[in-house]
mmCIF file with all atom_site columns, C-alpha atoms in Angstrom:
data_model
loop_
_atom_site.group_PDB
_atom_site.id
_atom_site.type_symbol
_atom_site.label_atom_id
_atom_site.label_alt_id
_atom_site.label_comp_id
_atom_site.label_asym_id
_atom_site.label_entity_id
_atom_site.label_seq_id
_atom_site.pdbx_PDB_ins_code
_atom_site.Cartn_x
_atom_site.Cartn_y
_atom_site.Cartn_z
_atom_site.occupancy
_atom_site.B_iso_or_equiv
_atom_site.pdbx_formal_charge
_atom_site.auth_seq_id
_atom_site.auth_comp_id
_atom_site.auth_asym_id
_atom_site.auth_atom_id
_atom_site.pdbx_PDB_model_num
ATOM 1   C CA . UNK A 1 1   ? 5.668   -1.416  21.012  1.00 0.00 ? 1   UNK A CA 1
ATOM 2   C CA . UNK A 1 2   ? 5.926   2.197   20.457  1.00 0.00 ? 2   UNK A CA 1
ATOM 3   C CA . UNK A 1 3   ? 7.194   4.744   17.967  1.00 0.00 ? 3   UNK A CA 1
ATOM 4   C CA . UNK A 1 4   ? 10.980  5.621   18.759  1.00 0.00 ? 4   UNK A CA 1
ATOM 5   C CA . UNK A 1 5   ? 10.463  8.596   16.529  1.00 0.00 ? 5   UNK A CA 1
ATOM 6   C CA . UNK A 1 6   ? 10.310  12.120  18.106  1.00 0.00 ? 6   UNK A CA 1
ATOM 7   C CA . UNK A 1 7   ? 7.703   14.728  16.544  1.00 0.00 ? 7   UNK A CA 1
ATOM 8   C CA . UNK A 1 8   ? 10.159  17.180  16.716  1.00 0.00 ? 8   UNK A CA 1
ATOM 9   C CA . UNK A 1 9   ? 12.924  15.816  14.793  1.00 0.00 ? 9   UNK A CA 1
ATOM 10  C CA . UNK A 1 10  ? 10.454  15.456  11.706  1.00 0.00 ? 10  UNK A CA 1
ATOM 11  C CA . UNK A 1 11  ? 10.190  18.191  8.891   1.00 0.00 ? 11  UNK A CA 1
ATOM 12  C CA . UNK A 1 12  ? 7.674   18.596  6.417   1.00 0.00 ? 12  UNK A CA 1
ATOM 13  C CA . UNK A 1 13  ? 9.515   16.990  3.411   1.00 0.00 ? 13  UNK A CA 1
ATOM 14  C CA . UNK A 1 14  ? 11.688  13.867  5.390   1.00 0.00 ? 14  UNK A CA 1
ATOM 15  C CA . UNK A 1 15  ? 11.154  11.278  3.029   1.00 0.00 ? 15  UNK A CA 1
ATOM 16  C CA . UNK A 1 16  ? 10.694  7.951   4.253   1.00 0.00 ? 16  UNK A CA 1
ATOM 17  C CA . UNK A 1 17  ? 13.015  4.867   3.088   1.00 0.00 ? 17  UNK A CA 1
ATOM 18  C CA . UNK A 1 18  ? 11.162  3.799   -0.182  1.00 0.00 ? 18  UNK A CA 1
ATOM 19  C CA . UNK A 1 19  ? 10.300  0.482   -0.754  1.00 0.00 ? 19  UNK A CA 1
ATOM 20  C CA . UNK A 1 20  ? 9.585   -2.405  -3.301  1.00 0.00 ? 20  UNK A CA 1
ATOM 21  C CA . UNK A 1 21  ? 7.222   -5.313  -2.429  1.00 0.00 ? 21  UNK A CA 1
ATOM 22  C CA . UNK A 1 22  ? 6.633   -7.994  -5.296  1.00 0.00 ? 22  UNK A CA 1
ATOM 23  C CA . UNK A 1 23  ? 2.883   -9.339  -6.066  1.00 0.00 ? 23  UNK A CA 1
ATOM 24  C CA . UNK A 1 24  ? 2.711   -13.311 -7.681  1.00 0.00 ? 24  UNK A CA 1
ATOM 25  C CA . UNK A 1 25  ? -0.263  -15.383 -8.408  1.00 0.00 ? 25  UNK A CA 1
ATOM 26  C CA . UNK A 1 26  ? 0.974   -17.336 -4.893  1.00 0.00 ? 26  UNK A CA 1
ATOM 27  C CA . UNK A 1 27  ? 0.556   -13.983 -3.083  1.00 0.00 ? 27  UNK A CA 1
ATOM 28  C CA . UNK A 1 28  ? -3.089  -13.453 -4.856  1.00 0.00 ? 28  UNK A CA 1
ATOM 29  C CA . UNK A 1 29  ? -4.186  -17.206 -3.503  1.00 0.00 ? 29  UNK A CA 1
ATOM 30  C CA . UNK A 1 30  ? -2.683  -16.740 -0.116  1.00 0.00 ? 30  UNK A CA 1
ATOM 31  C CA . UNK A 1 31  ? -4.141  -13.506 0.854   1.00 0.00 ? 31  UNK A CA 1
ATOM 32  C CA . UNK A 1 32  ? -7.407  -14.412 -0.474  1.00 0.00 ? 32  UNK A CA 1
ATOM 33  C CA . UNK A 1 33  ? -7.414  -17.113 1.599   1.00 0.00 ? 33  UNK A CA 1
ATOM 34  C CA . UNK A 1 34  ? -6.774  -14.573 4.420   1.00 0.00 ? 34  UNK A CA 1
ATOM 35  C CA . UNK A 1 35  ? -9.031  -12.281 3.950   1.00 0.00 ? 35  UNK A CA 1
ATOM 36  C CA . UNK A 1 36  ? -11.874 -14.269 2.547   1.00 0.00 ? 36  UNK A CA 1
ATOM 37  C CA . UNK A 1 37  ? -11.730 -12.337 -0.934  1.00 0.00 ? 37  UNK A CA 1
ATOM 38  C CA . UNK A 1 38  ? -12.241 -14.909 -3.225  1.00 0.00 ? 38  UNK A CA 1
ATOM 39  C CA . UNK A 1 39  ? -13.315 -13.557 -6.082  1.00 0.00 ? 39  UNK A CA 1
ATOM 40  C CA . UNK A 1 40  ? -12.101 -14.720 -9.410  1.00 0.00 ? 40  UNK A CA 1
ATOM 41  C CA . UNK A 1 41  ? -10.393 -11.394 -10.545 1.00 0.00 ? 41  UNK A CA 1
ATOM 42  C CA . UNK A 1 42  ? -7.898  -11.940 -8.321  1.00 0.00 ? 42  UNK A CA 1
ATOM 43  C CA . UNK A 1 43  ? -6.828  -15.697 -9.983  1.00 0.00 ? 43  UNK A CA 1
ATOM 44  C CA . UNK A 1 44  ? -8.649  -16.807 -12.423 1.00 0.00 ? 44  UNK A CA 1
ATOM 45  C CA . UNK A 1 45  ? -7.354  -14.941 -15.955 1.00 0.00 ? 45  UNK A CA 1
ATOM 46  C CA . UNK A 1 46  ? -10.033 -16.255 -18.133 1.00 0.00 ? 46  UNK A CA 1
ATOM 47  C CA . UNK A 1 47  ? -12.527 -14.616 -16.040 1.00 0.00 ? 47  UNK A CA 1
ATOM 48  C CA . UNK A 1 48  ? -10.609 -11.985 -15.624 1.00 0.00 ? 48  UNK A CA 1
ATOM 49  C CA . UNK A 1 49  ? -10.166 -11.378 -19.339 1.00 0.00 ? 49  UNK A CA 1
ATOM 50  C CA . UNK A 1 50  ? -13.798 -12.051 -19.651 1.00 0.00 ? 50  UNK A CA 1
ATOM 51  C CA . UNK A 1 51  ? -14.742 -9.196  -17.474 1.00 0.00 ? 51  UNK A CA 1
ATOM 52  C CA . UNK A 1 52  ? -12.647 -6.308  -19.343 1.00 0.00 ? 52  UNK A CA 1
ATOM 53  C CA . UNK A 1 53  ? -9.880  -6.287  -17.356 1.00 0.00 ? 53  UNK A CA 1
ATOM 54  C CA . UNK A 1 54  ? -5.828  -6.449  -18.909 1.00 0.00 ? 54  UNK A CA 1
ATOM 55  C CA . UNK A 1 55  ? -5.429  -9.909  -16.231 1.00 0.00 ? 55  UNK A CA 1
ATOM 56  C CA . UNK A 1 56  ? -5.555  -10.939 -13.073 1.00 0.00 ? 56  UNK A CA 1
ATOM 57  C CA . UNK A 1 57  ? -5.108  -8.092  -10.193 1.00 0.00 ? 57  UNK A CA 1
ATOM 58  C CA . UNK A 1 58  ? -4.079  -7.610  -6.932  1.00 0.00 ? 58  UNK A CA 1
ATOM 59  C CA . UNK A 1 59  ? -6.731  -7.175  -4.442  1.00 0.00 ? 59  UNK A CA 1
ATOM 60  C CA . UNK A 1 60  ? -7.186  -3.895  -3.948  1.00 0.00 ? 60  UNK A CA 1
ATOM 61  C CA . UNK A 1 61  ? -6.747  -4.004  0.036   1.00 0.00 ? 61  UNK A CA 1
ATOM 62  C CA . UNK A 1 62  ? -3.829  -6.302  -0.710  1.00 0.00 ? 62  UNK A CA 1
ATOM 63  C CA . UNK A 1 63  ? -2.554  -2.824  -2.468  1.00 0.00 ? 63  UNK A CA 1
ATOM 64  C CA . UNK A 1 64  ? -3.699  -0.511  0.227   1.00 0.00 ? 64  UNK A CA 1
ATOM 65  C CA . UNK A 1 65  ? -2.041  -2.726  3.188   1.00 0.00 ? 65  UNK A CA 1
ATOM 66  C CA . UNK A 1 66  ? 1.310   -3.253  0.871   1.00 0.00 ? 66  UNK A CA 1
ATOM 67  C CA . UNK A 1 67  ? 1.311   0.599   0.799   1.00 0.00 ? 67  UNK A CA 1
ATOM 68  C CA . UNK A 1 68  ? 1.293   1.421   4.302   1.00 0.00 ? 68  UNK A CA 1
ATOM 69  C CA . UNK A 1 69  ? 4.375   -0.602  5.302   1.00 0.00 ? 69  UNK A CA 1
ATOM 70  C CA . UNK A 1 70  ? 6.665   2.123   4.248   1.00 0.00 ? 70  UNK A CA 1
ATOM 71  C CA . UNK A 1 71  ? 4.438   3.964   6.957   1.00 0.00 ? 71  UNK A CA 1
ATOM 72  C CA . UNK A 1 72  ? 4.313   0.628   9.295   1.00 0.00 ? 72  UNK A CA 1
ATOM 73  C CA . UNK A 1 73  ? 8.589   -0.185  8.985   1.00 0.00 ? 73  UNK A CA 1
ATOM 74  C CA . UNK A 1 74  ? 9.505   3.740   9.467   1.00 0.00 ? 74  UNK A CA 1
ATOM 75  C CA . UNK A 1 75  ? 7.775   4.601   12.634  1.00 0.00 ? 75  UNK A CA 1
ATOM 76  C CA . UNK A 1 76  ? 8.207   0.802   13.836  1.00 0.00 ? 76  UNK A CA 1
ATOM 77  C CA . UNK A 1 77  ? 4.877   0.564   15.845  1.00 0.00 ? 77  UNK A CA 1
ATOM 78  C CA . UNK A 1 78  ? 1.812   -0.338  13.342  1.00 0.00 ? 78  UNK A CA 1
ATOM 79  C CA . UNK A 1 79  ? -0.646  0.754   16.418  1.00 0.00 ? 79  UNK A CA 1
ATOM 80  C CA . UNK A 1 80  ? 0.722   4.604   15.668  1.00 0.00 ? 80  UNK A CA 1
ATOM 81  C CA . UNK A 1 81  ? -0.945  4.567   12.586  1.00 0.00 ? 81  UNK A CA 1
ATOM 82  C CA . UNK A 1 82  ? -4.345  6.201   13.894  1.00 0.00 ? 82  UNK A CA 1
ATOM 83  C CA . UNK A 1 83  ? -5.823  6.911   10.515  1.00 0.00 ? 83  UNK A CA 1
ATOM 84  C CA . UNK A 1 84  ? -5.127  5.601   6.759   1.00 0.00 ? 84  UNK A CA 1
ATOM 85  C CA . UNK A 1 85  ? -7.015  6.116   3.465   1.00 0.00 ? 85  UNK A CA 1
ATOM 86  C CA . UNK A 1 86  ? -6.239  5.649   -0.258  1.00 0.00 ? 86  UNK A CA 1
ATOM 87  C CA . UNK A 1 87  ? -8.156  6.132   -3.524  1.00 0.00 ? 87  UNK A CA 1
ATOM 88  C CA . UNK A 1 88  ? -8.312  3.246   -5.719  1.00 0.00 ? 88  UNK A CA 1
ATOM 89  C CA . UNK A 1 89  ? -6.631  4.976   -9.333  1.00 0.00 ? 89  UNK A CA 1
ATOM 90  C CA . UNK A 1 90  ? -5.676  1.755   -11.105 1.00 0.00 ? 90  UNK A CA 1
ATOM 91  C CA . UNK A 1 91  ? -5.187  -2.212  -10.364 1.00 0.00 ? 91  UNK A CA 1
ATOM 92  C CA . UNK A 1 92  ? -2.126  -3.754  -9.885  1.00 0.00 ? 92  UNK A CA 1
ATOM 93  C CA . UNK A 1 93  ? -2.404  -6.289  -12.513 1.00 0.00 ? 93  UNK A CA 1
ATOM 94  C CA . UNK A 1 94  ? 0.005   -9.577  -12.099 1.00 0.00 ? 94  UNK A CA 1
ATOM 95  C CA . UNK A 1 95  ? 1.095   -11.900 -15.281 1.00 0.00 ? 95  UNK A CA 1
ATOM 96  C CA . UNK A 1 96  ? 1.184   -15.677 -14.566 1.00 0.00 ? 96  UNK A CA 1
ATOM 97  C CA . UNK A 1 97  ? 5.126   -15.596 -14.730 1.00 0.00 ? 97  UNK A CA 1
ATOM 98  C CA . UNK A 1 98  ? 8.038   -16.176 -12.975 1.00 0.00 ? 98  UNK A CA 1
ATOM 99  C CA . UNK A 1 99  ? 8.282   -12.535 -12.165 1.00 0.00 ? 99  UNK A CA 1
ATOM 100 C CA . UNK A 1 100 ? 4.459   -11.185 -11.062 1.00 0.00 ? 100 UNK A CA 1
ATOM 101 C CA . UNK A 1 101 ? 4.589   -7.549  -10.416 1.00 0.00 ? 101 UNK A CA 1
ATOM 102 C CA . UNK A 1 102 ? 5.790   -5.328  -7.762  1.00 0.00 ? 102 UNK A CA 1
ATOM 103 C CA . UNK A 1 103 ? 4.280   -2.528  -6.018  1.00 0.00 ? 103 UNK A CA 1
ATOM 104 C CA . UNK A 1 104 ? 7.112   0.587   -5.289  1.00 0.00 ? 104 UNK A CA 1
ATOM 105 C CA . UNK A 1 105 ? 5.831   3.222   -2.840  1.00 0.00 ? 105 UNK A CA 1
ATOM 106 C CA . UNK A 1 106 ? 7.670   6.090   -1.497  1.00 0.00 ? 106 UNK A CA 1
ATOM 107 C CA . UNK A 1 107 ? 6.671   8.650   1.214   1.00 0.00 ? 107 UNK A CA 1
ATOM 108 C CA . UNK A 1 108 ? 7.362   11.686  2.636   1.00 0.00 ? 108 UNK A CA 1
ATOM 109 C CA . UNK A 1 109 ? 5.896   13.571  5.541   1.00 0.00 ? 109 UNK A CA 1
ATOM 110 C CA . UNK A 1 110 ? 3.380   15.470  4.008   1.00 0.00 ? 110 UNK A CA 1
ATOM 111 C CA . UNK A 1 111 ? 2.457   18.286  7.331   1.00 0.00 ? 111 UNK A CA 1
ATOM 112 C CA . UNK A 1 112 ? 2.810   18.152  10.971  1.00 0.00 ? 112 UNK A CA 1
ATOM 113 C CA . UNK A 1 113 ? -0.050  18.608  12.829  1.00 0.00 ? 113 UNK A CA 1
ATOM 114 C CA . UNK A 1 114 ? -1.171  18.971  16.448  1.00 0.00 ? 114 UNK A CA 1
ATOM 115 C CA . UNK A 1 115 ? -0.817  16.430  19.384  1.00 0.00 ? 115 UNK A CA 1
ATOM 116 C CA . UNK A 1 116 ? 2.817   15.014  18.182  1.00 0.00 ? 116 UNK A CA 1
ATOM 117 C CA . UNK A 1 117 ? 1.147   13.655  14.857  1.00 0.00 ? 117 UNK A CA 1
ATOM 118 C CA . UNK A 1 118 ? 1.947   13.922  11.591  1.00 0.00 ? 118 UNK A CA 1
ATOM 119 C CA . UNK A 1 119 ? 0.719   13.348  7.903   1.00 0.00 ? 119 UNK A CA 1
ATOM 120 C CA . UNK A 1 120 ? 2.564   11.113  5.205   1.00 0.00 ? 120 UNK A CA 1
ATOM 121 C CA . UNK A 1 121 ? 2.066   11.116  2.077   1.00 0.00 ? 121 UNK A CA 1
ATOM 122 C CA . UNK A 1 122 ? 2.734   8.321   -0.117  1.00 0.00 ? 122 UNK A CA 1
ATOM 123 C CA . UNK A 1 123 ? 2.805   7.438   -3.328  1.00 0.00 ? 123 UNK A CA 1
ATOM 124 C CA . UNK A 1 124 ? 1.959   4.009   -4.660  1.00 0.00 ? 124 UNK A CA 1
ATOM 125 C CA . UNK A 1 125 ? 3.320   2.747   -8.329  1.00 0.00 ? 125 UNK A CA 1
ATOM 126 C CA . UNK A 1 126 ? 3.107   -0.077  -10.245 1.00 0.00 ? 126 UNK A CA 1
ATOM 127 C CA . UNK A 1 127 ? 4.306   -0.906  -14.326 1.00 0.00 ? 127 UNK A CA 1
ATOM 128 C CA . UNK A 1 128 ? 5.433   2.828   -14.111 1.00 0.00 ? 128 UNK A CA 1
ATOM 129 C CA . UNK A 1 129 ? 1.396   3.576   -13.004 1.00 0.00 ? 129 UNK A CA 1
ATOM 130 C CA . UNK A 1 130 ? -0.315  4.847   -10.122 1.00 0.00 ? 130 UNK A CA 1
ATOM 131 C CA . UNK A 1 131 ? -1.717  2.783   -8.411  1.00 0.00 ? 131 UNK A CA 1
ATOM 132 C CA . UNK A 1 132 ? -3.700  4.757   -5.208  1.00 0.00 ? 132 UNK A CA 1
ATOM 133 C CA . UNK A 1 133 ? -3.948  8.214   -5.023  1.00 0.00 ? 133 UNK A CA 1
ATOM 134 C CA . UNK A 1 134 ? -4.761  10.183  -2.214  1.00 0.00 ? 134 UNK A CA 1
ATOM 135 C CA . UNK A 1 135 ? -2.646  8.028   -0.182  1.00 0.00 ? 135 UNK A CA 1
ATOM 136 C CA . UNK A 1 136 ? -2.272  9.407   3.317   1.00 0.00 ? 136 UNK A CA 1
ATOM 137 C CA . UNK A 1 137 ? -1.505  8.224   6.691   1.00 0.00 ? 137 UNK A CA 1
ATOM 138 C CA . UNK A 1 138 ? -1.690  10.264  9.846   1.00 0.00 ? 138 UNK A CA 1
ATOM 139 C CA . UNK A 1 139 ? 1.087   8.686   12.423  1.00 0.00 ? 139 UNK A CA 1
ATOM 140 C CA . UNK A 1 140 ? 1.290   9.533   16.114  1.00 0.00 ? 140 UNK A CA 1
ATOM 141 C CA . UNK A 1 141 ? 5.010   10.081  16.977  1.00 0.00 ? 141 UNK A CA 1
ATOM 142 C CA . UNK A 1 142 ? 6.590   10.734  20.631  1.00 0.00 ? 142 UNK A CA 1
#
């Protein structure tokens, strides 16, 4: 599949349609079956709580690949993403209730650079926090 999006109909600025993706205790168990992360931050609250932290979290790549959808759903061909990187500011931490948490991201295209690629920026939130920083995909466009 590849991107339907031309370079040169992309500004610096062009947001990208934002996006809300909601974390539960399910989504914790089922991706850590998936990816082999089982450690017990990620479902088990007493140890969580024992180790300092607010609750259970989201897995940190769990974040990071929630993220770059916006990225992944705009330009409609995952393979165009050539590079992706984050900084890990705060977890996404998810109650044992009906309603988890959610992760909202937004982007916007951050620079255009050479070879029909350009840079997005996004921006990663969660409880009204940051969540990454330095979030920033470089996406090769037609």
């Amino acid at each position: 599949m590849a991107t339907q999006i031309a370079y040169k109909d992309v500004e610096i600025g062009t947001e990208l349609p934002a996006a809300v993706f909601p974390v539960t205790r399910d989504t914790l168990v089922r991706y850590a079956g998936a990816s082999g992360d089982f450690n017990p931050i990620h479902w088990n609250e007493k140890f969580a709580l024992e180790v300092g932290l607010p609750d259970v979290i989201a897995h940190g790549m769990f974040t990071m690949a929630e993220a770059v959808r916006v990225v992944t759903d705009w330009v409609g061909d995952p393979g165009a993403v050539v590079e992706y990187g984050v900084r890990f500011t705060r977890p996404v931490v998810v109650p044992n209730d009906d309603k988890g948490a959610v992760i909202e991201v937004s982007a916007k295209i951050g620079d255009k650079l050479d070879d029909n690629r350009v840079r997005v920026d996004l921006t990663a939130t969660s409880g009204g926090k940051k969540v990454l920083g330095m979030s920033r995909a470089v996406v090769q466009l037609a």
